[in-house]
PDB file of C-alpha atoms in Angstrom:
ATOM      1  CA  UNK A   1     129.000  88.114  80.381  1.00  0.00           C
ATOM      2  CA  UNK A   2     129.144  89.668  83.626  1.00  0.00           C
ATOM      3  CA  UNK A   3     126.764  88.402  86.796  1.00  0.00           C
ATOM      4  CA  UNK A   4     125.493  91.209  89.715  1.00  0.00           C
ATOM      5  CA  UNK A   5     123.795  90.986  92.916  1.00  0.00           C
ATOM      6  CA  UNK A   6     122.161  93.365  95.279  1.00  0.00           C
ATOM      7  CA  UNK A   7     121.030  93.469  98.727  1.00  0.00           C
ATOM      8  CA  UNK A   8     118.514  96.568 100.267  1.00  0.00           C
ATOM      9  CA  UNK A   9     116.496  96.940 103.376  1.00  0.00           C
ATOM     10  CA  UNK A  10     114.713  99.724 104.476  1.00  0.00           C
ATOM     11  CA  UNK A  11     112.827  99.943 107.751  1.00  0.00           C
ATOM     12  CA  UNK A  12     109.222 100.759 108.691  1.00  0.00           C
ATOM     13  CA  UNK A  13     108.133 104.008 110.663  1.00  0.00           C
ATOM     14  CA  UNK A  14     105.358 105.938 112.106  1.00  0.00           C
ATOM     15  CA  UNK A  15     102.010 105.087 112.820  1.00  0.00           C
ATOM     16  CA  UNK A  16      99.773 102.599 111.338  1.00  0.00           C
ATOM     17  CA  UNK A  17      97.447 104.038 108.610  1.00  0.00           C
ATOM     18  CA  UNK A  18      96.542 104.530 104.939  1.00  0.00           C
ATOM     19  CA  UNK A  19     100.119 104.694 102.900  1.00  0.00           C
ATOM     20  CA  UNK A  20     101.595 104.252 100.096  1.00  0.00           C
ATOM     21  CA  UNK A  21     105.252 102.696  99.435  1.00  0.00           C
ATOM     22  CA  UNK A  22     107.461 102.967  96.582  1.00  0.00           C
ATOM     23  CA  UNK A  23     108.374  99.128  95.112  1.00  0.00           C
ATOM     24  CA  UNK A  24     109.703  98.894  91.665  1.00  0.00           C
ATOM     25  CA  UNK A  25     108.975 101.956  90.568  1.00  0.00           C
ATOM     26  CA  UNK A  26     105.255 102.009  91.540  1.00  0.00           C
ATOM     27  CA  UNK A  27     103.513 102.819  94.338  1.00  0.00           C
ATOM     28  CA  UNK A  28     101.760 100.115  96.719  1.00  0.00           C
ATOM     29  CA  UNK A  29      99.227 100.276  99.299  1.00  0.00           C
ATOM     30  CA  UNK A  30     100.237  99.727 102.690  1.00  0.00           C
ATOM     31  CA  UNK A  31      99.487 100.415 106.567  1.00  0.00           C
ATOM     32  CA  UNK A  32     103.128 101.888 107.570  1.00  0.00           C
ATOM     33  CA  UNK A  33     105.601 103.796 104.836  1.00  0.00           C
ATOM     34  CA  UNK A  34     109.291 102.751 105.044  1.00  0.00           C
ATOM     35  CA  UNK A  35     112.344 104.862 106.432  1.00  0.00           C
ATOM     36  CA  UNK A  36     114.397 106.360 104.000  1.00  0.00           C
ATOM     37  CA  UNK A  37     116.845 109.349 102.299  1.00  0.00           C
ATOM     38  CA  UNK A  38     115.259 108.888  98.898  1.00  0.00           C
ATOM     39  CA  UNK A  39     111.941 106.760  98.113  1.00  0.00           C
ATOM     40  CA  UNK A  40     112.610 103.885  99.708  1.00  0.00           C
ATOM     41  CA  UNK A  41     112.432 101.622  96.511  1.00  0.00           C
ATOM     42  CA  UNK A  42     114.117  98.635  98.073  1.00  0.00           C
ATOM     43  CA  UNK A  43     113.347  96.509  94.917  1.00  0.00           C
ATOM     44  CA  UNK A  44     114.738  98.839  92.412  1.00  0.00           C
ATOM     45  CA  UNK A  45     117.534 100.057  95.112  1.00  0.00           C
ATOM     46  CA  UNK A  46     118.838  95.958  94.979  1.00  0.00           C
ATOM     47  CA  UNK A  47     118.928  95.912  90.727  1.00  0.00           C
ATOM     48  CA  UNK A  48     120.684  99.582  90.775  1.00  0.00           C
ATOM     49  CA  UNK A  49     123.527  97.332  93.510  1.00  0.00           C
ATOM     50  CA  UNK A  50     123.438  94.424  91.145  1.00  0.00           C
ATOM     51  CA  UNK A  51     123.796  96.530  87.931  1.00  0.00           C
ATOM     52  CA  UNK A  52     126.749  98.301  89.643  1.00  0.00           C
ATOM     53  CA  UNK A  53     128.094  95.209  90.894  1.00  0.00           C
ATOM     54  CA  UNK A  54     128.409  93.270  87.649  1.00  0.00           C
ATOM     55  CA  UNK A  55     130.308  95.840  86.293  1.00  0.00           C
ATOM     56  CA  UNK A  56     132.370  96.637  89.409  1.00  0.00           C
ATOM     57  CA  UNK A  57     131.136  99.887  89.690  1.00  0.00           C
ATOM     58  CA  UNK A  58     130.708 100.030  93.467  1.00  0.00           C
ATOM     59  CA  UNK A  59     127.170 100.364  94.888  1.00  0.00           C
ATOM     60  CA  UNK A  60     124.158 102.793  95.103  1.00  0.00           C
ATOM     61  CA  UNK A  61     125.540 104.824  98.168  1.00  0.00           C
ATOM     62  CA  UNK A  62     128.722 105.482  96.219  1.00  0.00           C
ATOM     63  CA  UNK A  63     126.919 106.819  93.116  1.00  0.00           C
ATOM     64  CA  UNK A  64     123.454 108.368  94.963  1.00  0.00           C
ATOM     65  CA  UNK A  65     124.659 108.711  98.787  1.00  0.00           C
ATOM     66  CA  UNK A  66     121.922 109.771 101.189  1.00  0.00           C
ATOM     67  CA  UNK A  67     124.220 112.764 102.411  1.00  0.00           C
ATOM     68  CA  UNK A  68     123.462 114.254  99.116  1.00  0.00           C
ATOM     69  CA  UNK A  69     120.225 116.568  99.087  1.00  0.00           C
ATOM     70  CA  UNK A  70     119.888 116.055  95.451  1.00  0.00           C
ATOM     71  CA  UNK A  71     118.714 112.326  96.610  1.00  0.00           C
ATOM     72  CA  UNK A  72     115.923 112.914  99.190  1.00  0.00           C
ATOM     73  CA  UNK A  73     113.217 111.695  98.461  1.00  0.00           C
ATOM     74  CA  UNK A  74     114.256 111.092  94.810  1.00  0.00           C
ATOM     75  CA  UNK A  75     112.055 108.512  92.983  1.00  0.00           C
ATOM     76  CA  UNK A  76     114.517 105.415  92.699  1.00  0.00           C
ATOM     77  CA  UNK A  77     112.979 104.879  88.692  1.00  0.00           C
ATOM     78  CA  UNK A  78     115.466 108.362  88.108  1.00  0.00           C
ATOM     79  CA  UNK A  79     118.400 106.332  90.007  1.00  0.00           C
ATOM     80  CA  UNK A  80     118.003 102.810  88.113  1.00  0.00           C
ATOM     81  CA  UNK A  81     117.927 105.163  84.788  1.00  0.00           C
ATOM     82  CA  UNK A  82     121.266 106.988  85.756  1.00  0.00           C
ATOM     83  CA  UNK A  83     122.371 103.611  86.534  1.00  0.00           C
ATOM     84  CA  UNK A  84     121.583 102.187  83.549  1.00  0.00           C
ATOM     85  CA  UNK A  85     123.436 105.252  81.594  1.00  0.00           C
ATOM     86  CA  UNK A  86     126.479 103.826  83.433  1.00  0.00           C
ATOM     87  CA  UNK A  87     126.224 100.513  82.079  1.00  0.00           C
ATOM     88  CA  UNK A  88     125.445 101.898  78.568  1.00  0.00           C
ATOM     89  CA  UNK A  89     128.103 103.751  79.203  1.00  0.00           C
ATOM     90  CA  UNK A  90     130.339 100.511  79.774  1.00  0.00           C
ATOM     91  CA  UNK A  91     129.234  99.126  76.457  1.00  0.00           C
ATOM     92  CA  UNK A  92     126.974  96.504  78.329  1.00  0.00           C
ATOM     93  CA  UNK A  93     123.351  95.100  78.099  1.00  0.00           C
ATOM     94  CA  UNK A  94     120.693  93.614  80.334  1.00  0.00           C
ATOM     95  CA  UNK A  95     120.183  89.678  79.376  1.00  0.00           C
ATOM     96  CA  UNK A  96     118.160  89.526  82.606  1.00  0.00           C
ATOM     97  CA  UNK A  97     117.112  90.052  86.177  1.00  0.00           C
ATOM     98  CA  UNK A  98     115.502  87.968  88.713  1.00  0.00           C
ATOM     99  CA  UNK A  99     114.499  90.440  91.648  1.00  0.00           C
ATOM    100  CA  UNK A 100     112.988  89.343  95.047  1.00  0.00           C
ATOM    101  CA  UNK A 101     110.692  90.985  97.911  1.00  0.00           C
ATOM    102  CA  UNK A 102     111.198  89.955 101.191  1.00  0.00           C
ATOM    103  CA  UNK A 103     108.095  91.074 103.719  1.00  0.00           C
ATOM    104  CA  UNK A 104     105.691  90.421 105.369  1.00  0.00           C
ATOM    105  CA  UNK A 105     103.843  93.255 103.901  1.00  0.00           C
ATOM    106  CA  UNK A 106     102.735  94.270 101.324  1.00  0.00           C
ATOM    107  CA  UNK A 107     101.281  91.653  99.491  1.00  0.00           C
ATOM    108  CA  UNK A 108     102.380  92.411  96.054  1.00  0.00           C
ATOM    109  CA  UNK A 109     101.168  90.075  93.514  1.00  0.00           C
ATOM    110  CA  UNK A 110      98.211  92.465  92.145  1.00  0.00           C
ATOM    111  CA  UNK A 111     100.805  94.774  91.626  1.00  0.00           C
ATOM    112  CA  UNK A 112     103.601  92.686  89.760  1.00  0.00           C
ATOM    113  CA  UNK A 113     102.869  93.199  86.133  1.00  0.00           C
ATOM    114  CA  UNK A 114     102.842  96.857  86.518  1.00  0.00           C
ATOM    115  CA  UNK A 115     106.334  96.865  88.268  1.00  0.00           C
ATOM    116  CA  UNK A 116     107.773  94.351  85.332  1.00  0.00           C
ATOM    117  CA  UNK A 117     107.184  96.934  83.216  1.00  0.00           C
ATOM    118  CA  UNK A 118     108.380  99.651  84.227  1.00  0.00           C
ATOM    119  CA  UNK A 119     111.832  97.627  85.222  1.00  0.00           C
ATOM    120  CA  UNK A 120     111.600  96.384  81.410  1.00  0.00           C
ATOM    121  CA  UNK A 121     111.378  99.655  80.343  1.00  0.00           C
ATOM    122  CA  UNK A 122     114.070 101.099  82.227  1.00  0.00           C
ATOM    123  CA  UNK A 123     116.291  98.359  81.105  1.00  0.00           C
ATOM    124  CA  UNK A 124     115.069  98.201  77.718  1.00  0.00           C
ATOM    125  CA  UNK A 125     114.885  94.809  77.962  1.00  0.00           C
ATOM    126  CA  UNK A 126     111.621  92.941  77.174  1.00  0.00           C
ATOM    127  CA  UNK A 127     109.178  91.677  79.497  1.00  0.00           C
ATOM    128  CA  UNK A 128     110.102  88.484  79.876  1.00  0.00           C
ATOM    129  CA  UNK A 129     113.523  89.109  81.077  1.00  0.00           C
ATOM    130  CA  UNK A 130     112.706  90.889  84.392  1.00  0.00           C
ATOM    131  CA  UNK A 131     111.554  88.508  87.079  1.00  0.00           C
ATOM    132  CA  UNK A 132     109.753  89.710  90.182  1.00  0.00           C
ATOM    133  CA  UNK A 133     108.594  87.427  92.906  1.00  0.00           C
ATOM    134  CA  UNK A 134     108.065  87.690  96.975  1.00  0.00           C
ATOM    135  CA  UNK A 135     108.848  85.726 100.251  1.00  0.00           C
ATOM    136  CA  UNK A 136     108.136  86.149 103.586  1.00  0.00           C
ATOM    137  CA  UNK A 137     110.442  85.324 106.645  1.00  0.00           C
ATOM    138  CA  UNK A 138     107.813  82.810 108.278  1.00  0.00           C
ATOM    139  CA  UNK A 139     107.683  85.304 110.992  1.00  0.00           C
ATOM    140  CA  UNK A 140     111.278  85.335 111.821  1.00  0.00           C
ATOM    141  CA  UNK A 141     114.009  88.199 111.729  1.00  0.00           C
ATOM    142  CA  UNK A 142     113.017  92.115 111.380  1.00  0.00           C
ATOM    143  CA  UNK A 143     110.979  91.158 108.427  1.00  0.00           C
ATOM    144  CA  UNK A 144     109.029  88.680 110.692  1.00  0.00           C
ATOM    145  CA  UNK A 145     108.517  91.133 112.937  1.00  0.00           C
ATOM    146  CA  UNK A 146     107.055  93.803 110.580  1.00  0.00           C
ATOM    147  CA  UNK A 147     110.215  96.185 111.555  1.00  0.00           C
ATOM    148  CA  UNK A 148     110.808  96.405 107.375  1.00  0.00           C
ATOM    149  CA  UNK A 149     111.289  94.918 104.366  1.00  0.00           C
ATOM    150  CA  UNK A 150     113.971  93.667 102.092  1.00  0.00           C
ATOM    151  CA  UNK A 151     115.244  92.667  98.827  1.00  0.00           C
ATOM    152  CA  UNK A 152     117.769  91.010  96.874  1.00  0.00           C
ATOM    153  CA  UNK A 153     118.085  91.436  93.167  1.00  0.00           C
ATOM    154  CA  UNK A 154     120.531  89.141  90.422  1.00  0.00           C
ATOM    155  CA  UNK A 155     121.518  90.645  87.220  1.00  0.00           C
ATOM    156  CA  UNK A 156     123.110  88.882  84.014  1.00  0.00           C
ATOM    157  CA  UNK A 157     124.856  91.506  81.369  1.00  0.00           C
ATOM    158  CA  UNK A 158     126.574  91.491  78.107  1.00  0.00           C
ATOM    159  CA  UNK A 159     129.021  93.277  76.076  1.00  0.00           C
ATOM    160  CA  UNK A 160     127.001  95.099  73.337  1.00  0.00           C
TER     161      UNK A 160
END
């Protein structure tokens, strides 16, 4: 058994309004969209780092780096499946992942079934092994601030 973590952050941008933003593979209502070479997915962006990590693998820019046109604005579901054919590839399986959202906004708890399963999917793991949850900073840091949003992802794989 092999453990991964992940880290991503993306910042906010632009003007206040009606948008949408790209977390765990679905798209959320919010008043700013987030700064970024592909989506933006900062959920799934932290489980493609923790996949990658527990295998060694190096990280997301490595494999998907934003100098590559290929990658803008590529929807970050298409990234965690060519990460996933990696660790396939490796002869591993997902046991598990535990991700969290850290923001001030959006609130995403209407929206956390929906994400679950398309992260199961993707991993082909069932629903009850993919954990998503949120925190806020209290006010404090960038995420305080409402500069951006982060999030930080743990992974637990297996040898098939």
């Amino acid at each position: 058994m092999r453990i991964g973590q992940g880290f991503d952050a993306h910042r906010f941008y632009g003007e206040v309004g009606a948008f949408n933003v790209a977390l765990g593979g679905i798209e959320v209502p919010c008043d700013q969209s987030v700064e970024a070479h592909s989506d933006g997915d900062v959920l799934l962006h932290s489980l493609c780092d923790a996949l990658l990590g527990s295998l060694a693998l190096g990280d997301i820019g490595l494999h998907f780096p934003d100098t590559d046109a290929n990658f803008a604005g590529i929807n970050s579901a298409k990234l965690l499946e060519s990460t996933m054919a990696l660790v396939s590839g490796n002869n591993y399986v997902v046991c598990n992942a535990d991700l969290t959202l850290i923001a001030e906004k959006p609130k995403i708890a209407p929206y956390i079934g929906p994400m679950r399963q398309v992260i199961s999917d993707i991993l082909d793991v069932s629903l009850d092994k993919v954990s998503i949850k949120a925190t806020t900073t209290e006010g404090m840091g960038f995420v305080g601030r409402g500069e951006g949003l982060g999030a930080i992802a743990v992974v637990l794989v297996d040898q098939c």
